Short mmCIF file of C-alpha atoms and ligand atoms in Angstrom, two decimals:
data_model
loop_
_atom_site.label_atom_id
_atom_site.label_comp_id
_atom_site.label_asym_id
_atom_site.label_seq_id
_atom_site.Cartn_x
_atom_site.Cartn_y
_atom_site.Cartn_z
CA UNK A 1 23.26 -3.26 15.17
CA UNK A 2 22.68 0.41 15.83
CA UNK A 3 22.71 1.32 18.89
CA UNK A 4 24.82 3.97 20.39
CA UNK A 5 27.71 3.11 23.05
CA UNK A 6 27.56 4.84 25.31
CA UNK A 7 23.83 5.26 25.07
CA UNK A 8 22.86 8.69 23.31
CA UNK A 9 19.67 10.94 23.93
CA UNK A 10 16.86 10.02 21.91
CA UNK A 11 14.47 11.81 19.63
CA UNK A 12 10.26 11.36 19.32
CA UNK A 13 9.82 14.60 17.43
CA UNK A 14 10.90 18.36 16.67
CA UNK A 15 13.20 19.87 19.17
CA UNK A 16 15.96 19.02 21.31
CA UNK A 17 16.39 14.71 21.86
CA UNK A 18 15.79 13.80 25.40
CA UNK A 19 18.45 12.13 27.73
CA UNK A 20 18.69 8.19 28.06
CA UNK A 21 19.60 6.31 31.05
CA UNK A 22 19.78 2.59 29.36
CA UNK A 23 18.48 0.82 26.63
CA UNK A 24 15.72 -1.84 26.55
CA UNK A 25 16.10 -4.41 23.33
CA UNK A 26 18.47 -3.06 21.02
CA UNK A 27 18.40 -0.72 18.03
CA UNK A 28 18.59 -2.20 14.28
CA UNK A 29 19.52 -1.99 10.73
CA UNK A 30 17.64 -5.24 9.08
CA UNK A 31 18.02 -5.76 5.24
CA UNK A 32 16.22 -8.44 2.58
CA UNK A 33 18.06 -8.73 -0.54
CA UNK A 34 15.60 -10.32 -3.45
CA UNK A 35 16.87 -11.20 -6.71
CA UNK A 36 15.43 -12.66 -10.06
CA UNK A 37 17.31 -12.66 -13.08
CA UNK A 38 18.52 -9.14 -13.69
CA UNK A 39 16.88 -7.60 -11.36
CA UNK A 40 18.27 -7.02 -6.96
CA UNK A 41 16.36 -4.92 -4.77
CA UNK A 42 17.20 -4.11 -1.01
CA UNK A 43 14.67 -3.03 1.43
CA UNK A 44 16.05 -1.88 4.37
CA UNK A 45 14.40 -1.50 8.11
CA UNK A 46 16.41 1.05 10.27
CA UNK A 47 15.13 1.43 14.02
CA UNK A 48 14.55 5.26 14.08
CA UNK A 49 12.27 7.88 14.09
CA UNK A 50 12.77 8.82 10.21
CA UNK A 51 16.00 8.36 8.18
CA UNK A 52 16.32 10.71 5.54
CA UNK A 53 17.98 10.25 1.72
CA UNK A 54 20.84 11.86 2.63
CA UNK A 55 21.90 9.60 5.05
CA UNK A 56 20.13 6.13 2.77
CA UNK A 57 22.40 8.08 -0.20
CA UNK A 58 25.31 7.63 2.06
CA UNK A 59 24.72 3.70 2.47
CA UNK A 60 23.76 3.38 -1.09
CA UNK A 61 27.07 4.59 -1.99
CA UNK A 62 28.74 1.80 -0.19
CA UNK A 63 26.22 -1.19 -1.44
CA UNK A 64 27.84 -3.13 -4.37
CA UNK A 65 25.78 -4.50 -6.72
CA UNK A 66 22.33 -2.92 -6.16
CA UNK A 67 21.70 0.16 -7.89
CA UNK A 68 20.71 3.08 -5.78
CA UNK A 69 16.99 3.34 -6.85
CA UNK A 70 16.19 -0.08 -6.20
CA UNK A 71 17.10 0.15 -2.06
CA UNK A 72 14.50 1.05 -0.39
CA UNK A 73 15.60 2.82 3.31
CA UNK A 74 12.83 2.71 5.97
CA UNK A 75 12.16 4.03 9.61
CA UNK A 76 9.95 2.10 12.03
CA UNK A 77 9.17 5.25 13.85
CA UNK A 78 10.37 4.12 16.81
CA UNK A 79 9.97 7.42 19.22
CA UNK A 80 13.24 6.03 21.13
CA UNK A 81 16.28 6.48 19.43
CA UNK A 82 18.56 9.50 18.83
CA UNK A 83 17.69 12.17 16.40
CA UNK A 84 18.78 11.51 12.97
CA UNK A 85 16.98 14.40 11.64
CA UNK A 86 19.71 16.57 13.41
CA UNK A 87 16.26 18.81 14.29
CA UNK A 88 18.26 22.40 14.66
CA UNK A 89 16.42 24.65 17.76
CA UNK A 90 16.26 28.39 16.78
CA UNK A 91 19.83 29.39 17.22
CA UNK A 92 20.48 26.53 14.05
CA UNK A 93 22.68 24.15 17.03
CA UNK A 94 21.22 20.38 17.06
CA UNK A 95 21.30 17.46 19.89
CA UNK A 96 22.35 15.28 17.06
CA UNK A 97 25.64 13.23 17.16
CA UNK A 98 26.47 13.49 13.98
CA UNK A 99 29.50 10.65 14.12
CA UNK A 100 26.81 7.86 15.05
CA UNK A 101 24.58 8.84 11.90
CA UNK A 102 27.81 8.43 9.96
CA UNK A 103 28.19 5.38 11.53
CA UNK A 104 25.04 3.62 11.05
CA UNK A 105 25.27 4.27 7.19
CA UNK A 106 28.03 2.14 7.62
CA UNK A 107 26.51 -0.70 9.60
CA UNK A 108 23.28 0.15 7.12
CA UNK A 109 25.54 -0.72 4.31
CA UNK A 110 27.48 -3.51 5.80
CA UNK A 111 23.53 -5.33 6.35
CA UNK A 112 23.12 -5.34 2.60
CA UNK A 113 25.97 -6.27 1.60
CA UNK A 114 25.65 -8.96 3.85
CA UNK A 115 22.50 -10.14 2.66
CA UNK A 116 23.65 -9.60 -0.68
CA UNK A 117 26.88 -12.16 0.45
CA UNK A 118 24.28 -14.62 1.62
CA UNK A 119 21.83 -14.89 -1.30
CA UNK A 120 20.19 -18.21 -1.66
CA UNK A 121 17.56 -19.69 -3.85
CA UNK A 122 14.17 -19.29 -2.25
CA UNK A 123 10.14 -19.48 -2.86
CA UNK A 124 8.00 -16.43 -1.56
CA UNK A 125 4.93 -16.51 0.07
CA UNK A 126 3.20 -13.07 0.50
CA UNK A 127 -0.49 -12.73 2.30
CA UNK A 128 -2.17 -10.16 3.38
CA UNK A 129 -5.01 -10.39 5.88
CA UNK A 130 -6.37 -8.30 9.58
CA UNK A 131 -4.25 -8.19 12.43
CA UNK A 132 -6.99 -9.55 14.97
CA UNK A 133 -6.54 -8.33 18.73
CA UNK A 134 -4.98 -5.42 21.03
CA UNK A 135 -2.45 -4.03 18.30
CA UNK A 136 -3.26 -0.46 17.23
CA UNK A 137 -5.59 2.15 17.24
CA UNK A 138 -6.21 5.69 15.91
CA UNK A 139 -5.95 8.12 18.92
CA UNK A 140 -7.77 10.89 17.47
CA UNK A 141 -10.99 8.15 16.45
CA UNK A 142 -10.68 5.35 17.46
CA UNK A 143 -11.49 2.61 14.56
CA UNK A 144 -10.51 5.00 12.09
CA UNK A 145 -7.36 3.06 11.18
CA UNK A 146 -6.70 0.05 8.86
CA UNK A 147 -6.01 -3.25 10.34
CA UNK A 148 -4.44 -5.09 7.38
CA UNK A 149 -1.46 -6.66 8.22
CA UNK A 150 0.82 -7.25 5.01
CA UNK A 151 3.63 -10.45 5.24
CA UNK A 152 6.34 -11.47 2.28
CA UNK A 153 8.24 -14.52 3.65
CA UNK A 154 10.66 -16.36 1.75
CA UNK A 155 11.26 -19.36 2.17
CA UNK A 156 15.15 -21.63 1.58
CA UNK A 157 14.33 -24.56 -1.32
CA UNK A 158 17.84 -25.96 -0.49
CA UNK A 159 20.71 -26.00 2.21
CA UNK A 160 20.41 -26.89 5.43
CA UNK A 161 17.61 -24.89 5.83
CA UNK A 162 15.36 -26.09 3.01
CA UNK A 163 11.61 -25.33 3.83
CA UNK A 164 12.34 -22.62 6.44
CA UNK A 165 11.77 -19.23 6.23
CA UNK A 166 14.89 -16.83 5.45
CA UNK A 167 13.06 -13.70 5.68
CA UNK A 168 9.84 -12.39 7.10
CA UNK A 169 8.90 -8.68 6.51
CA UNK A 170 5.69 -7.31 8.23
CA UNK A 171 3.81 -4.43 6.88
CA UNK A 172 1.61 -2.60 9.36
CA UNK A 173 0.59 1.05 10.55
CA UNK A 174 1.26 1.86 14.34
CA UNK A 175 3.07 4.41 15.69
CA UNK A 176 5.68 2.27 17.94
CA UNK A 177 6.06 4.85 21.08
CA UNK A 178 4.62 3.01 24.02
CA UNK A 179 7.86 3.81 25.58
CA UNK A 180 8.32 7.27 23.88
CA UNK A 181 11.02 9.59 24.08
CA UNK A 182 10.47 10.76 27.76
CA UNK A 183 11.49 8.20 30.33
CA UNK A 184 15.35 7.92 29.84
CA UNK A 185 14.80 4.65 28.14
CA UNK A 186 16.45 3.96 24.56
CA UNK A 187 14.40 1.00 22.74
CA UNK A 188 13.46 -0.70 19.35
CA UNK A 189 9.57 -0.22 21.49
CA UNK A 190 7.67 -2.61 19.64
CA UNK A 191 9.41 -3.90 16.78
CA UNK A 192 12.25 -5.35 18.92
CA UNK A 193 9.93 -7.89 20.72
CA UNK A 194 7.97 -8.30 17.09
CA UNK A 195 11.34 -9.02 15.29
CA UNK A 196 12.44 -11.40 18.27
CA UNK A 197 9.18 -13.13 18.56
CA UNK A 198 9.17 -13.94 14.94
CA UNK A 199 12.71 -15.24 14.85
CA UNK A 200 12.26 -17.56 17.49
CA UNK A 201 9.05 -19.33 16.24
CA UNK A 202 9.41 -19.28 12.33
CA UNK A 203 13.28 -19.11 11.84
CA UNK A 204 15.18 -16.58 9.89
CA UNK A 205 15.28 -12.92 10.11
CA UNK A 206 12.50 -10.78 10.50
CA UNK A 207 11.62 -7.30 9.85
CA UNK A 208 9.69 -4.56 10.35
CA UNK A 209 8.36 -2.30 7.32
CA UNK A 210 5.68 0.49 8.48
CA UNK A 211 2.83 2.44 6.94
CA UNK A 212 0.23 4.70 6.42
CA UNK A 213 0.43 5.21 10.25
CA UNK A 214 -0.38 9.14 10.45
CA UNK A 215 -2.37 11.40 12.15
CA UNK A 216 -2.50 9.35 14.74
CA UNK A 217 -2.47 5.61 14.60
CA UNK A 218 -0.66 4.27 17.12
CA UNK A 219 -0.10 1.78 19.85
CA UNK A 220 -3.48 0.03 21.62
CA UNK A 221 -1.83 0.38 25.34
CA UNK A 222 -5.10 1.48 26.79
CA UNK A 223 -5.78 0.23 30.03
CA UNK A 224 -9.30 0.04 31.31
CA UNK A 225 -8.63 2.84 34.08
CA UNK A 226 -8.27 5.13 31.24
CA UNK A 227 -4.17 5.36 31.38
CA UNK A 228 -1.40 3.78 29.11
CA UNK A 229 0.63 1.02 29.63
CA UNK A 230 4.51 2.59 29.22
CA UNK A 231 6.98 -0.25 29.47
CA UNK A 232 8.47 -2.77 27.60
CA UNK A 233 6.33 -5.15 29.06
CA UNK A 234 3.85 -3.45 27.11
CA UNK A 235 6.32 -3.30 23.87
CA UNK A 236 6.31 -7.18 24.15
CA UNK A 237 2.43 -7.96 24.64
CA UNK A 238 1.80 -5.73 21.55
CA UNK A 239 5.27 -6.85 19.35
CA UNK A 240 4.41 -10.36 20.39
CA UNK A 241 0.70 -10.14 19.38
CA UNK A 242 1.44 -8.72 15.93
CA UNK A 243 4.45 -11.22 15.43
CA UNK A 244 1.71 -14.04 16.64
CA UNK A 245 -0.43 -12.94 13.76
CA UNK A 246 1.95 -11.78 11.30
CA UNK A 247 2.54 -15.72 10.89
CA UNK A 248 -0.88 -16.96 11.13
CA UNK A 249 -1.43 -14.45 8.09
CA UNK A 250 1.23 -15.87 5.87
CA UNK A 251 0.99 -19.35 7.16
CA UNK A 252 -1.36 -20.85 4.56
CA UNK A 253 -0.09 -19.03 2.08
CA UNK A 254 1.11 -20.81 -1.12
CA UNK A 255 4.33 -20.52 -2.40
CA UNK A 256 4.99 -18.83 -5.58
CA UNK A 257 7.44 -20.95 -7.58
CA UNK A 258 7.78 -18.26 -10.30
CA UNK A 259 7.05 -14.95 -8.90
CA UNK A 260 7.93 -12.07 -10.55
CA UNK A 261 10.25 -9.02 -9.17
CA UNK A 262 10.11 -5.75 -10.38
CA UNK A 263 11.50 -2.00 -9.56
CA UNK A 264 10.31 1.15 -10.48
CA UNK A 265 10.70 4.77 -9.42
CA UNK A 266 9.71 8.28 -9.81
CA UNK A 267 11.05 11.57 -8.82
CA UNK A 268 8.79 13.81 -6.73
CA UNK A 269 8.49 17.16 -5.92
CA UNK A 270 6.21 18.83 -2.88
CA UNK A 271 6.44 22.85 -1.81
CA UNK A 272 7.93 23.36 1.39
CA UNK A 273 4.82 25.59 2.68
CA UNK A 274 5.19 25.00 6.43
CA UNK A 275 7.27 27.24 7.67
CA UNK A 276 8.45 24.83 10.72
CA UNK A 277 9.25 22.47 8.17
CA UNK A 278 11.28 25.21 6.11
CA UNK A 279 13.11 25.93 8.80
CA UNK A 280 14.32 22.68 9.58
CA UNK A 281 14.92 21.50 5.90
CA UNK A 282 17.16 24.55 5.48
CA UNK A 283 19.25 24.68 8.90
CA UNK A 284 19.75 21.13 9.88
CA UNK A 285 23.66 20.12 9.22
CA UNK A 286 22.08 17.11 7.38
CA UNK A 287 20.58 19.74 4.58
CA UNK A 288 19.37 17.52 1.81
CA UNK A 289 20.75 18.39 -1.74
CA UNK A 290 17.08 17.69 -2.93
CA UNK A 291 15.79 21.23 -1.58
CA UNK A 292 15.90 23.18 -4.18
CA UNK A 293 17.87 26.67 -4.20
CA UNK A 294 14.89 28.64 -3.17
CA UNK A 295 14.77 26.79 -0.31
CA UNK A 296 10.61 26.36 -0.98
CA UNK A 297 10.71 22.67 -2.70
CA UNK A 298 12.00 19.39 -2.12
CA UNK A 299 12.55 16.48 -4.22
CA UNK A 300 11.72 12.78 -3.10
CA UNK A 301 12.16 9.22 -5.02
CA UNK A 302 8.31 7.19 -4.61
CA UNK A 303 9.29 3.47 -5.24
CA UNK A 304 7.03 0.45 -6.55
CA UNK A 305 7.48 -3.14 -6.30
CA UNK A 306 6.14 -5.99 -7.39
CA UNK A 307 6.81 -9.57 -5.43
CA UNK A 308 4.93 -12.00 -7.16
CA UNK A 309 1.22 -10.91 -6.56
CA UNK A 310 1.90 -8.50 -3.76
CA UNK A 311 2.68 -4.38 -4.76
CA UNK A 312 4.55 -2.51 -2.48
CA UNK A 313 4.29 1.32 -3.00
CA UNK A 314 6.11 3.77 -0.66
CA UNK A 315 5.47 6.90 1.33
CA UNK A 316 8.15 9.46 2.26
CA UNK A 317 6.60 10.30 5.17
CA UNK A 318 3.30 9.73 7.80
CA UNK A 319 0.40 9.32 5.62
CA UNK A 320 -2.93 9.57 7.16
CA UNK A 321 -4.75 6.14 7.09
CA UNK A 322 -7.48 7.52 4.95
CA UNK A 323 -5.00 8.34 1.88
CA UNK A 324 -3.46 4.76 2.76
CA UNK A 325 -6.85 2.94 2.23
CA UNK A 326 -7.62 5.02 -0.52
CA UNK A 327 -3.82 4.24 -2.70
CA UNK A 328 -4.33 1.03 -1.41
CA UNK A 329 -7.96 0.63 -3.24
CA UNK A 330 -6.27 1.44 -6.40
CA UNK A 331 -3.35 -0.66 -6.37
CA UNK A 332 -2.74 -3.33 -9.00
CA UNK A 333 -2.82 -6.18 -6.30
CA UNK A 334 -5.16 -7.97 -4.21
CA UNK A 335 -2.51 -8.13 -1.56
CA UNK A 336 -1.21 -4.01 -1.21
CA UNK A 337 1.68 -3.01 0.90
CA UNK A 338 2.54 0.38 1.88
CA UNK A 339 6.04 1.21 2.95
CA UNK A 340 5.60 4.40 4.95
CA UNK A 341 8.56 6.57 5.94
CA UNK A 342 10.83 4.95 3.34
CA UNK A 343 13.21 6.75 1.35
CA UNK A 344 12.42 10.48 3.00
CA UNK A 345 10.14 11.03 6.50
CA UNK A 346 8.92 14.43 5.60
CA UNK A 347 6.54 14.87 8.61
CA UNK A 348 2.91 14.16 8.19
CA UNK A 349 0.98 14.18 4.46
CA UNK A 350 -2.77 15.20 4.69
CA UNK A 351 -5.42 15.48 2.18
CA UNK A 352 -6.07 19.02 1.02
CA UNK A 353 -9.57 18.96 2.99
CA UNK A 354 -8.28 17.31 6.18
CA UNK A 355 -5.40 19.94 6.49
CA UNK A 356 -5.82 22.44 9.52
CA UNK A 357 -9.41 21.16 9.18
CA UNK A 358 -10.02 19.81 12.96
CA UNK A 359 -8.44 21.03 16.25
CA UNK A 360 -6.77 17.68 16.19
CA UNK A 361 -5.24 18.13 13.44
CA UNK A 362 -3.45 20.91 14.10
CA UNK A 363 -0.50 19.62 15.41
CA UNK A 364 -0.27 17.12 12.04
CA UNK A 365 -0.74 20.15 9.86
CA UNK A 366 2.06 22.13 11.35
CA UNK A 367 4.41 18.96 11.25
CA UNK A 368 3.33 18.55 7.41
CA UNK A 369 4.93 20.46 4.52
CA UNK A 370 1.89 21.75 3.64
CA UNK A 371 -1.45 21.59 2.07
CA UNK A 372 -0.81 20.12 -1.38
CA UNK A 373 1.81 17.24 0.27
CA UNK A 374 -1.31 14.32 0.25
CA UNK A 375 -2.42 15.89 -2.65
CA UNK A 376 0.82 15.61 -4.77
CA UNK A 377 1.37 11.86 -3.10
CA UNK A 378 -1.76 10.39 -4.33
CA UNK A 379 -1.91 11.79 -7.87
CA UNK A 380 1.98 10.78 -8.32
CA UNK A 381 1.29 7.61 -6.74
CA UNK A 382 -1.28 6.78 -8.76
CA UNK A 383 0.31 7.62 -11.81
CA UNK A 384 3.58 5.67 -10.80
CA UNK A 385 0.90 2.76 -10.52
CA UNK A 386 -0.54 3.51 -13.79
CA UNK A 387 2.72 3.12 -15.91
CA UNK A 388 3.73 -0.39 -13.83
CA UNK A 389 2.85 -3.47 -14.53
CA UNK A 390 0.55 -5.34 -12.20
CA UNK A 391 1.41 -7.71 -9.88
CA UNK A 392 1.42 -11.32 -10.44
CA UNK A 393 -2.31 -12.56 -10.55
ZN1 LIG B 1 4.63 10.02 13.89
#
């Protein structure tokens, strides 16, 4: 559990975090430990905007028995939960309560090696098939966003709960702020009810991974008069919906009796060009040890995973959908997954032509680290791809 008592203000962006008056559904750390033969990875789902490596490197430092390159640390994006960025304004001072960051990479730590405690023999199933209904859309054009909906379940083949599913993850892209930073509310927004919702029907834990949500796929809580819906009424009818057909997805899945697991990782570097983003990288109290002395690049670990025949690849950061479809494409898997904001959340990644291209995208291009940052992600991606085996066929 990760939310703050007393409540704290909470952060949807740059700048200051806004106040919060009580909390609807409660914020998260939720981890799945896999293991087969020599090799244990951890993927982790905090409920935040972005968590950064130097706050994951403090909770890898207390996980025993995983090595640090094979946890994977992601935000669901929620726009409702304090600032763990520590965003500095211009005199360098931050909103940020520092203590409760230390103290989630506790409770981030103590969910692993939980899971790790309570490993069991297990099956996967892993599907991957279109979210059908009300879910998301792409505010700045409409379709243009990707409706696959990516599930790994796996499933107990002894104990009490032999058949039953431990552990569903869902992959999807959607910006989860129906509730947003700006109405005193502190929430999970949509993943809480998605989480719940899945729990209660299919057993188990369940959690949320994101991905190539950017620029700007995000919630569907049109209503016909032309406003949004803004509750957590609204957080439920979406989380609900997805949960709904998250599990009709994976449902006729098979089960893989011998699936394979593999890690692998690569260092990355991207120039800090924006100068928003420079300032922020260099005066936040949480300065990462991966900027470089300079101050003008900043280092990043990509992982990939293979889960019998699904691949996992992730993003350390918002990629726009069309760089998501196009990694996707050239994955070694019929069944893709893209973990977006995992490991780093540096901001928005563009291609080179779509950056400060539109008036729309101006805002995205200023929150980016600059013009080569899609650029650099999809030639190292695909490379990291190239020199990994394929998943399972
Ligand atoms: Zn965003």
């Amino acid at each position: 559990m990760l939310t703050p008592d007393p409540l704290l203000p909470v952060s949807g962006g740059i700048g200051m975090p806004k106040p919060s008056h009580e909390k609807k559904g409660d914020l998260f750390a939720r981890a799945l430990v896999l293991e087969k033969g020599n090799t244990r990875i951890a993927i982790v789902s905090v409920d935040n905007l972005g968590w950064t490596s130097i706050l994951g490197d403090r909770s890898r430092k207390l996980i025993k028995g995983i090595p640090p390159e094979n946890i994977l640390i992601g935000a669901t994006h929620t726009h409702s939960a304090p600032d763990a960025y520590a965003f500095p304004d211009e005199n360098g001072k931050t909103g940020a309560d520092l203590k409760y960051l230390d103290w989630c990479t506790r409770q981030i730590a103590d969910a692993v090696n939980e899971a790790i405690a309570k490993l069991q023999p297990a099956v996967i199933k892993t599907a991957v098939g279109e979210a059908k209904g009300k879910i998301a859309y792409n505010y700045y054009a409409p379709d243009l966003y990707d409706p696959r909906c990516g599930v790994i379940q796996a499933i107990a083949t002894g104990g009490a709960n032999k058949g039953k599913p431990i552990a569903t993850l869902v992959n999807y892209a959607i910006h989860p702020e129906v509730i947003g930073p700006d109405r005193g509310i502190l929430s999970p927004d949509l993943c809480g009810p998605l989480c719940d919702r899945i729990e209660s029907k299919a057993g188990g834990m369940a959690l949320f991974m994101n991905s190539a949500q950017g620029g700007m796929v995000t919630a569907d809580n049109r209503l016909p008069d032309g406003k949004e819906a803004n509750d957590y009424k609204e957080c439920a009818r979406i989380g609900n919906l997805l949960a709904d057909e998250a599990l009709r997805i994976i449902a006729d899945a098979p089960e893989q009796h011998n699936a394979s697991l593999f890690c692998a990782y690569k260092f990355i570097s991207f120039p800090i060009a924006s100068p928003v983003m420079k300032f922020i990288l260099i005066h936040t109290p949480l300065k990462s040890p991966y900027v470089n002395t300079a101050g003008d690049s900043i280092q990043t670990r990509l992982n990939l995973l293979n889960i019998g025949t699904a691949q996992v690849l992730t993003i350390p950061g918002e990629a726009l959908p069309n760089i998501g479809y196009y990694v996707k494409r050239h994955m070694r898997s019929s069944q893709p997954f893209l973990f977006g904001l995992t490991n780093d959340a540096f901001g928005y990644m563009l291609t080179k032509v779509d950056f400060t291209s539109f008036k729309r995208y101006e805002y995205v291009s200023r929150t980016s680290l600059g013009e080569q940052t899609g650029e650099i992600y999809i030639e190292q991606a695909l490379s990291l791809i190239g020199e990994c085996p394929p998943a399972d066929y």
